[in-house]
Coordinates of C-alpha atoms and ligand atoms in Angstrom, one line a residue:
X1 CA 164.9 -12.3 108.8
X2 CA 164.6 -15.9 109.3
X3 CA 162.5 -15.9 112.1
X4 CA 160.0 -18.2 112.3
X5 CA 157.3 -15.6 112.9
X6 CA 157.9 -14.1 109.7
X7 CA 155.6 -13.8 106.7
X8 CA 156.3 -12.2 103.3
X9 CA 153.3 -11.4 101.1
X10 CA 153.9 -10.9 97.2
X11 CA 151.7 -9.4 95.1
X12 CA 149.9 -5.5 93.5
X13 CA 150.3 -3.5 96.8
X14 CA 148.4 -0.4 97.3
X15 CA 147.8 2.1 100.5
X16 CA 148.4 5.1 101.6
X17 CA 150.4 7.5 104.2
X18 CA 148.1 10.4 104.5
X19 CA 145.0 11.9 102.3
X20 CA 146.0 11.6 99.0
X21 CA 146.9 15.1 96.4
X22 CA 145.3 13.1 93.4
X23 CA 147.5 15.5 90.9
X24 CA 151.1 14.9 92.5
X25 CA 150.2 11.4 93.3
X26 CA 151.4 12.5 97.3
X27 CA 150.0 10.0 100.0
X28 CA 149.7 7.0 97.8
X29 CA 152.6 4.4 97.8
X30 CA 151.8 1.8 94.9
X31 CA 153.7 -1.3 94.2
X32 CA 153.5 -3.5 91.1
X33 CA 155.8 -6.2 92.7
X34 CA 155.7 -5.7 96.2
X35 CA 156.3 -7.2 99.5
X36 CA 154.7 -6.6 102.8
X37 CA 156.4 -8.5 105.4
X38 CA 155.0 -9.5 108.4
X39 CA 156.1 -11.1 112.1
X40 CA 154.2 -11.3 114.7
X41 CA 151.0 -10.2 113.3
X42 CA 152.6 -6.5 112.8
X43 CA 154.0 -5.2 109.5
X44 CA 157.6 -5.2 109.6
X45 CA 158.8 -3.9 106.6
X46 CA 157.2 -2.8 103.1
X47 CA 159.3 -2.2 99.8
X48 CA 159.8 -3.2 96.0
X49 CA 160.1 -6.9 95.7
X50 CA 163.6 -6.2 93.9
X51 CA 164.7 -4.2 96.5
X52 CA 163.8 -6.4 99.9
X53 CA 165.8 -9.2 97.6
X54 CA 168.8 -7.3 97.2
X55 CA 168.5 -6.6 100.9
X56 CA 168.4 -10.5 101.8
X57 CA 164.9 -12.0 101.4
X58 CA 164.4 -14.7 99.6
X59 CA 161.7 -14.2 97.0
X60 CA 160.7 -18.2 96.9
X61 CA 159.8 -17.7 100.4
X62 CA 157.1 -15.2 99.6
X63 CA 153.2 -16.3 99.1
X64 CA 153.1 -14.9 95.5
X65 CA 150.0 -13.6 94.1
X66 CA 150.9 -11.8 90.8
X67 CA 147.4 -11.0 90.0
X68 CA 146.2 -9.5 93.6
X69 CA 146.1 -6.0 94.5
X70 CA 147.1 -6.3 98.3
X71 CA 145.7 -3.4 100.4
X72 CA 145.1 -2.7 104.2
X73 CA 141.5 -4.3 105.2
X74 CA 138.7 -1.7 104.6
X75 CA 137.0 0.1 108.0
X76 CA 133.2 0.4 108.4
X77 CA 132.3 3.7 111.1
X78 CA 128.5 3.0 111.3
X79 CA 126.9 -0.3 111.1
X80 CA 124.2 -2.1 113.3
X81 CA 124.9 -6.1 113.5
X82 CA 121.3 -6.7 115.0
X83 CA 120.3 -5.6 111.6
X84 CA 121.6 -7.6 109.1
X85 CA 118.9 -10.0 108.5
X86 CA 116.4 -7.1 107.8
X87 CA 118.6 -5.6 105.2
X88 CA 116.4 -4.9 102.0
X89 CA 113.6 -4.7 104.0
X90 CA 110.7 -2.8 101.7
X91 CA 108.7 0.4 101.0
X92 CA 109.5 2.9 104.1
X93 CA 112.0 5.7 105.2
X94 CA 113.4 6.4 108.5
X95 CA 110.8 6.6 111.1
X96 CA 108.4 3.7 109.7
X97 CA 111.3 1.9 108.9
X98 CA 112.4 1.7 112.1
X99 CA 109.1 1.1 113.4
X100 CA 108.1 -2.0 110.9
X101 CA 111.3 -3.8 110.7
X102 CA 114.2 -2.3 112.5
X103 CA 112.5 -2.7 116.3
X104 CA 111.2 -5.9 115.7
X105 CA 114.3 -7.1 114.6
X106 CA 116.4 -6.2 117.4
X107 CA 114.0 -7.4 119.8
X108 CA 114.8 -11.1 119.0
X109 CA 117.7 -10.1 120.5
X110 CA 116.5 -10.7 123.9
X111 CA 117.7 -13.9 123.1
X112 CA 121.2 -14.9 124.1
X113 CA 121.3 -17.6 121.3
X114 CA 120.1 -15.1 118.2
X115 CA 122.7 -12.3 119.1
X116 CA 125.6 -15.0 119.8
X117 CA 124.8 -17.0 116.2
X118 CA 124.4 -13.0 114.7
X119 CA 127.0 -11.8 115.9
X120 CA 129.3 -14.6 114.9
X121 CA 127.1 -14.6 111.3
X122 CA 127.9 -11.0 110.9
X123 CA 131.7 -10.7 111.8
X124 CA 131.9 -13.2 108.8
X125 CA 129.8 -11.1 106.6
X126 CA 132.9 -8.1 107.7
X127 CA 135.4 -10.2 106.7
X128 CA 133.9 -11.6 103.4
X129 CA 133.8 -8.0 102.1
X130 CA 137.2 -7.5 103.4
X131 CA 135.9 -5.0 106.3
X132 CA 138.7 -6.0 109.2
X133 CA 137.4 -2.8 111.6
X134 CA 134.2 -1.4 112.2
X135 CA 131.9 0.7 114.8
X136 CA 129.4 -1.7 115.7
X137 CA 125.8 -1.0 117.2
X138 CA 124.6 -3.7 118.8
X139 CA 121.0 -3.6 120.7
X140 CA 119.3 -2.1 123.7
X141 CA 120.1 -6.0 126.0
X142 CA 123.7 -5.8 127.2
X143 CA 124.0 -9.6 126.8
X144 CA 124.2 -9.0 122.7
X145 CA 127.0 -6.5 123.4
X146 CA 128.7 -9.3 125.1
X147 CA 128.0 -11.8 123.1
X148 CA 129.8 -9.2 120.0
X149 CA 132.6 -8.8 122.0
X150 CA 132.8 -12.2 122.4
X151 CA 132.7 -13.0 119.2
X152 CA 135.5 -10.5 118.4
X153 CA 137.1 -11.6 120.9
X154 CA 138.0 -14.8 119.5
X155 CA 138.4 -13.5 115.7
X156 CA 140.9 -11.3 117.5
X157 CA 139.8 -8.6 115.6
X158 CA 140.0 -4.9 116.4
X159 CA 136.6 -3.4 116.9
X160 CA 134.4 -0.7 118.6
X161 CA 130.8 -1.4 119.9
X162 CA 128.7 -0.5 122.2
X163 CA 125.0 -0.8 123.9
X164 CA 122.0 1.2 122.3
X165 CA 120.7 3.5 125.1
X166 CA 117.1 3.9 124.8
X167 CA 114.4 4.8 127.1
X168 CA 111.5 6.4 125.0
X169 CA 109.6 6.0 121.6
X170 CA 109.9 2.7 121.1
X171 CA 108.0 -0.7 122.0
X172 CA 108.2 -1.4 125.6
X173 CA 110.5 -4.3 124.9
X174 CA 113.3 -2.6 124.0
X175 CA 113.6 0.3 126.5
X176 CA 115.9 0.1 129.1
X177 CA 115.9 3.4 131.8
X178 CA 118.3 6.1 132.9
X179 CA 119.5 4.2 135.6
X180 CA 119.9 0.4 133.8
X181 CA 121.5 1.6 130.7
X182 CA 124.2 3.5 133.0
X183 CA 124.9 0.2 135.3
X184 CA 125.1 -1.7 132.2
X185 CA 127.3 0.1 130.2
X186 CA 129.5 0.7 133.2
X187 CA 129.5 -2.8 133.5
X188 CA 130.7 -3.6 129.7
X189 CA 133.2 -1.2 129.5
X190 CA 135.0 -2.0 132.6
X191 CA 134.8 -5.8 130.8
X192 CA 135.7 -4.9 127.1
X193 CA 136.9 -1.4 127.0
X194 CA 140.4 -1.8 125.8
X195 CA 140.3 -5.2 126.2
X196 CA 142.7 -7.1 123.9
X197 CA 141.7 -5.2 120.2
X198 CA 138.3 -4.2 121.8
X199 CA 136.6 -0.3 122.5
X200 CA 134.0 0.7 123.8
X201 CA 131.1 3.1 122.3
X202 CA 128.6 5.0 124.1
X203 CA 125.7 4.4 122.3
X204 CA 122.5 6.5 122.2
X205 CA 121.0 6.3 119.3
X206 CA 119.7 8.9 118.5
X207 CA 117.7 12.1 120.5
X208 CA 114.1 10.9 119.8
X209 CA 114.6 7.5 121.5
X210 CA 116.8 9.1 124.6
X211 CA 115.1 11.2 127.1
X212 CA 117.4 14.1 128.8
X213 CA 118.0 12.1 131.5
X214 CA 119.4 9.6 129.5
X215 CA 121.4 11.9 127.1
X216 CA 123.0 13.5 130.0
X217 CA 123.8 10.1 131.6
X218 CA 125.6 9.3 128.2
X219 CA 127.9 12.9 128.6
X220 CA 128.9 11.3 132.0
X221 CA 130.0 8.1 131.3
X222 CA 131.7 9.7 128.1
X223 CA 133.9 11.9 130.5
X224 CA 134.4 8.9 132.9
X225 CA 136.5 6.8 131.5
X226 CA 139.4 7.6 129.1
X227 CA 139.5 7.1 125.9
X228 CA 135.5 5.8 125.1
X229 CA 133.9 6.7 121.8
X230 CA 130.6 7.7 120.9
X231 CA 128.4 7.3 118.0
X232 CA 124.8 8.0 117.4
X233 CA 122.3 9.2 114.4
X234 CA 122.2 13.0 113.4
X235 CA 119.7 14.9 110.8
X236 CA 119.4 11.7 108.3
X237 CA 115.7 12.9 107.8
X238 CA 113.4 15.7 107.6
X239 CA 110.8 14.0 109.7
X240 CA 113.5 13.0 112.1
X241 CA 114.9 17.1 112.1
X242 CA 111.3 18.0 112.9
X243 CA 110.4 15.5 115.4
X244 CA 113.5 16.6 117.2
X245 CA 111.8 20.4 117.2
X246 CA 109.2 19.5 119.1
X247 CA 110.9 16.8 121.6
X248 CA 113.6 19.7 122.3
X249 CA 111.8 23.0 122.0
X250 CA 114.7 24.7 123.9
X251 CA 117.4 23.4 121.9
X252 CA 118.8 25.8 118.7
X253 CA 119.2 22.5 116.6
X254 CA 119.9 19.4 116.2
X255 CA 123.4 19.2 116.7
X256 CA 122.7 21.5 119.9
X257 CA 120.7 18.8 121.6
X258 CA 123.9 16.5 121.5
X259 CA 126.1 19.7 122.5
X260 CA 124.1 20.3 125.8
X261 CA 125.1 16.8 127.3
X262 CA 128.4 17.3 125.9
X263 CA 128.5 14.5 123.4
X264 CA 130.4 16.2 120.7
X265 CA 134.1 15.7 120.3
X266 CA 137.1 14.1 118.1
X267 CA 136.0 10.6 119.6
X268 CA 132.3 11.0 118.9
X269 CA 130.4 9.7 115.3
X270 CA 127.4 10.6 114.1
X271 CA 125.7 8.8 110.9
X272 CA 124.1 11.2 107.7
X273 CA 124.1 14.9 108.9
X274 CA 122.5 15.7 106.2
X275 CA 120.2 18.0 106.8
X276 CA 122.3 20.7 109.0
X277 CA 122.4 24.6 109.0
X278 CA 125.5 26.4 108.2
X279 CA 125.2 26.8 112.1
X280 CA 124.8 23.2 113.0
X281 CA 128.0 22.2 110.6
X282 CA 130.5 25.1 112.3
X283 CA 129.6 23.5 115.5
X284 CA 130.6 20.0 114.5
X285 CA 133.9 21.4 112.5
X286 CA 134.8 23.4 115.9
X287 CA 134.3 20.4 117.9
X288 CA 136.0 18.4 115.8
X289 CA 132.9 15.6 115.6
X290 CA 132.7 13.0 112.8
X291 CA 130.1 12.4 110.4
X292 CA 130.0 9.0 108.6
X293 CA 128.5 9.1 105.0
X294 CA 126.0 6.4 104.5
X295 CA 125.4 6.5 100.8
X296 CA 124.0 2.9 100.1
X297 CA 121.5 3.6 102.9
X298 CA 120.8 7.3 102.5
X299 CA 119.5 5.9 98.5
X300 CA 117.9 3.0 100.2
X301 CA 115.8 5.1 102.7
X302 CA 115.4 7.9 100.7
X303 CA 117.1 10.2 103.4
X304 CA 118.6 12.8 100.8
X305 CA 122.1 13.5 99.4
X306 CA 124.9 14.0 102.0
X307 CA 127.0 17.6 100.2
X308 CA 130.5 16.0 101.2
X309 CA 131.8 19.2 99.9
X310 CA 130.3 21.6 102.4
X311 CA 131.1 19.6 105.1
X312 CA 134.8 19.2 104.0
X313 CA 135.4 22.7 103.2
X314 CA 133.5 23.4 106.8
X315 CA 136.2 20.8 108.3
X316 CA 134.1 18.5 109.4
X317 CA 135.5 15.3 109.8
X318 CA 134.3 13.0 107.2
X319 CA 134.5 9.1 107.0
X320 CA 132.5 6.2 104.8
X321 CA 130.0 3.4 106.4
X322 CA 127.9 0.7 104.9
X323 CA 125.0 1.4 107.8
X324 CA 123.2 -2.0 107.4
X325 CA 120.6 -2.8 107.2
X326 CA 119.7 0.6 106.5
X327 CA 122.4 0.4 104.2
X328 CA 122.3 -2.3 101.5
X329 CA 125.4 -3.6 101.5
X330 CA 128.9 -4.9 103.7
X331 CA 130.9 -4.1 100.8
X332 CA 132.8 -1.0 101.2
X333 CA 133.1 -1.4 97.6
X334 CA 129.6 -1.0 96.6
X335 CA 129.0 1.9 99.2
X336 CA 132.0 4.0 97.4
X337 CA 130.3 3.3 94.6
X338 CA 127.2 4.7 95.6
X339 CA 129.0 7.4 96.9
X340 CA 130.2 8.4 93.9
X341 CA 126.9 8.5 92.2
X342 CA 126.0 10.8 95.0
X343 CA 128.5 13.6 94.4
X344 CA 127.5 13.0 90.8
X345 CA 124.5 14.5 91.4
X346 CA 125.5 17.6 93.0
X347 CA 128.5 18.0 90.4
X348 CA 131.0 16.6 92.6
X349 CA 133.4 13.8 92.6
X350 CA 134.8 11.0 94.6
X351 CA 138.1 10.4 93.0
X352 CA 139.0 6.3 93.3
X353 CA 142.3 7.1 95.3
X354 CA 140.1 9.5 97.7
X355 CA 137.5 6.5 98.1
X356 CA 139.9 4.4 99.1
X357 CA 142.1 6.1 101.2
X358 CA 138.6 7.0 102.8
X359 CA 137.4 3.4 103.4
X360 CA 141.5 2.6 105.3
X361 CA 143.6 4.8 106.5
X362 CA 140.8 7.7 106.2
X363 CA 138.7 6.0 108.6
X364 CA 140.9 5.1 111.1
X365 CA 142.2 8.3 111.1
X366 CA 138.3 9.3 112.2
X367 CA 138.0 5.9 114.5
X368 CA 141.1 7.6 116.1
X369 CA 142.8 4.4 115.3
X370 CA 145.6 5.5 112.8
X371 CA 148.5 4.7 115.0
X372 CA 147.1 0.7 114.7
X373 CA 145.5 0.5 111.6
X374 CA 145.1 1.8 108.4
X375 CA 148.3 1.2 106.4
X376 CA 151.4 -0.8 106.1
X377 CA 153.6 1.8 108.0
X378 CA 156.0 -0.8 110.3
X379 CA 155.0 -1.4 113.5
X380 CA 150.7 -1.4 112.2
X381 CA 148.9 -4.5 113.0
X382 CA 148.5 -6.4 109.0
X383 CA 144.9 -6.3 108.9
X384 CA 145.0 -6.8 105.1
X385 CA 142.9 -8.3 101.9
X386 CA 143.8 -9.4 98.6
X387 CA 141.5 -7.9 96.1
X388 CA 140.6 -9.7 92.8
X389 CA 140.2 -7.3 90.1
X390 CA 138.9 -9.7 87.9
X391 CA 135.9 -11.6 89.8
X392 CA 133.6 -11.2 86.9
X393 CA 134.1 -11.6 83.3
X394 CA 132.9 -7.9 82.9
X395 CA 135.4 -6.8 85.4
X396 CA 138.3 -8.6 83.6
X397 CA 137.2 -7.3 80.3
X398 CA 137.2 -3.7 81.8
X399 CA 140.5 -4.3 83.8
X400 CA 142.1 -5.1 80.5
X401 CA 140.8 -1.9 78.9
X402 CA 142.4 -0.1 81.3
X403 CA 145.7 1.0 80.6
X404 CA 146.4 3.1 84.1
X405 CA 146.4 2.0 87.2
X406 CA 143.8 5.4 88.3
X407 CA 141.8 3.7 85.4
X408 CA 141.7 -0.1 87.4
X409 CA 141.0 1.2 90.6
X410 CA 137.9 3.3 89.2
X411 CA 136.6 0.6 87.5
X412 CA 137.1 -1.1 90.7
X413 CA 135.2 1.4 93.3
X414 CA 132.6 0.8 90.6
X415 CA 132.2 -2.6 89.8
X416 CA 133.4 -4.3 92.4
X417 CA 131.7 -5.7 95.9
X418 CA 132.3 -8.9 98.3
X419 CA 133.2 -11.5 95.4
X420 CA 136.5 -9.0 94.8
X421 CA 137.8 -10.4 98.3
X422 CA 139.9 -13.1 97.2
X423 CA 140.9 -13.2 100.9
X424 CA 141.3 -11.6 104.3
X425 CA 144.2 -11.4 107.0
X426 CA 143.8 -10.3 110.7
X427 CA 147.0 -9.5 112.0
X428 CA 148.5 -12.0 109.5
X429 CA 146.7 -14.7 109.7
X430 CA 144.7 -15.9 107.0
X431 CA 140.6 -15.7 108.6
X432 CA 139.1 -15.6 105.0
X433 CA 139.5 -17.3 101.6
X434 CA 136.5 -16.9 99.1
X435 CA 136.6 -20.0 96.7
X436 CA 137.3 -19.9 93.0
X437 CA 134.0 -19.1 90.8
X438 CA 133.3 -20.4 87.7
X439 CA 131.4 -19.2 84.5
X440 CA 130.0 -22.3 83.3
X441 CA 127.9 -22.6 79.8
X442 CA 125.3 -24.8 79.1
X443 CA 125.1 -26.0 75.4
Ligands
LIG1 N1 118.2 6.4 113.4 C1 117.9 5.9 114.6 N2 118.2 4.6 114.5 C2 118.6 4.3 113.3 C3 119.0 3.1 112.7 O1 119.0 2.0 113.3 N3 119.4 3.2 111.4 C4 119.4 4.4 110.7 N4 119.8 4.4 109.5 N5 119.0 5.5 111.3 C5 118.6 5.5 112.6
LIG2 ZN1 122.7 3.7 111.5

């Protein structure tokens, strides 16, 4: 101790070390008067404030915050940055949806000046809801991928994105071809693929918009360089499923399309799945290929009810995602909550220590990422927030109900979205505050 470089954060700490037993308790290290030390960006150590003193810290050195809950920054698998300004866009599902607002949003993105401002706009919007990682969609023009990367870049944030590929079944404006969507994204991943904190995605999204051609170009350039992700939608809607039946007649399914050009795997994400055969769900388990649960926009688009059960006893793996502007809201927050309401329906349930283990070290775990991110084990990069339980009067009133700490973190998952983020660290450094509210009464 004593360097320079080093940090120690005071406060409520909470994460975990693997998926949490919610009976034993297994998985989840809690602190009420903790310290997460910190030099050079990387966690160095994390203990009992009592205990780090008796080793040789001194406590007065410590930013104390008494009344946070300090947690590892919350991870986003599916969301589309072109899209944020047409979030609660009205009245259609999927297909229309895409047609009326979606397209004509991301074709401002032509414009090098929209997708730098947006993509600046929206990595704020991330960290204001205390989301330090996501997997990004940007649009079909390789310049807005660059100008995201860019922008990431020089929040020094850790984050996967990657170019839309699409050649078909959508205005002529935003098609690119077979041939310009491989140059280009061989182009951006030989600038940005594990650049600094950066990946690379490949990025079809999704069958209907992607000729064969296309799709297989996407298997090739998956297998060409190491370690590239790819993400793309899957079986969010039943006019979607039978749109697909028709564009592939030859295909078995849906998740057989994607299996033909070999774009299944441990790296690969798909949004929804929700409306998959038994058949369709053993393929993705023995493949190992991600879904990402979308509940805010899976309500908002009337898409249907993900069964999180199935897949998990199937063994698919499962992660959490916000999906705007399909989705309704950054907050990862706000989308557990939905999520819970979700399960409700289908008499399951999303314990608050699952949900959040799901939106940090759950996620990275499916981003592949778990050796950076995720949780405070030494050596991680601190991507971290302070969480105010107590943003609203009605949370504070519930917080002091609650006796247990199971009991806060529910009321939590449930109540709480962006104005919980007191504030938010990248790799130590402080890159959000949110400014104290007040409840003012008028006489
Ligand atoms: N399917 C194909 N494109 C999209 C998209 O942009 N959002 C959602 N939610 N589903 C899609
Ligand atoms: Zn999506």
């Amino acid at each position: 101790m004593g360097s320079s470089d080093l940090q120690a954060f005071r406060a409520r700490i909470l994460h975990f070390t693997s998926a949490p037993d919610i009976h034993t308790g297994a998985g989840v290290e809690y602190f009420d008067d903790g310290v997460l030390l910190v030099e050079r960006g990387c966690v160095k150590a994390l203990g009992r404030a009592e205990d780090l003193a008796r080793q040789g810290l001194d406590l007065q050195s410590c930013r104390h915050y008494p009344d946070y809950v300090l947690m590892p920054g919350f991870i986003d698998t599916h969301v589309h940055y072109p899209q944020t300004r047409v979030i609660a866009s009205y009245g259609e599902q999927l297909l229309d949806w895409l047609n009326d607002y979606t397209f004509p949003a991301e074709l401002q993105f032509s414009d090098p000046d929209v997708a730098t401002q947006a993509a600046q706009e929206f990595l704020q919007l991330l960290l204001q809801n205390g989301t330090t990682t996501a997997m990004v969609y940007t649009s079909v023009f390789a310049q807005s991928t660059h100008a995201f990367f860019s922008a990431a870049e020089k929040m020094n944030l850790r984050m996967i994105a990657g170019k839309v590929m699409m050649d078909r079944n959508a205005p002529a404006g935003l098609l690119d071809t077979p041939s310009s969507s491989e140059a280009e994204c061989r182009e951006l991943i030989e600038a940005w693929h594990h650049h600094k904190r950066l990946h690379y995605a490949i990025t079809p999204r999704f069958a209907p918009t992607s000729s064969p051609q296309q799709l297989a170009i996407a298997g090739q350039l998956l297998r060409a360089y190491p370690n590239l992700y790819l993400q793309s939608h899957l079986a969010e809607n039943t006019h979607e499923v039978a749109w697909i039946k028709n564009l592939f007649p030859q295909a078995r399914d849906y998740v057989d399309v994607y299996d033909h050009y070999g774009l299944l795997g441990e790296r690969s994400v798909f949004g929804h799945g929700i409306h998959l055969s038994d058949a369709e769900i053993a393929r993705l388990a023995q493949t190992q290929t991600g879904i990402a649960f979308c509940p805010t926009s899976n309500l908002f688009l009337g898409s249907g009810l993900l069964d999180v059960a199935r897949l998990e006893q199937a063994g698919v793996p499962l992660s959490i995602a916000t999906d705007v502007g399909g989705g309704t809201s950054f907050s990862q927050l706000r989308t557990l909550s939905e999520a819970y309401k979700i399960l409700q329906l289908q008499g399951q349930r999303l314990h608050p220590l699952k949900g959040l283990y799901m939106a940090t070290l759950g996620n990275a775990k499916a981003l592949k990422l778990d050796h950076l991110i995720g949780n405070f084990e030494k050596g991680k990069e601190a991507d971290f927030i302070l969480l105010n339980m107590n943003a609203t009067p009605l949370q504070a009133m519930r917080q002091k109900t609650a006796t247990q700490l199971i009991e806060q973190l529910f009321a939590l998952m449930m109540l709480g979205d962006e104005h919980s983020i007191a504030r938010t660290y990248i790799m130590g450094k402080l890159a959000f505050r949110r400014a104290e509210g007040d409840v003012l009464w008028v006489e």
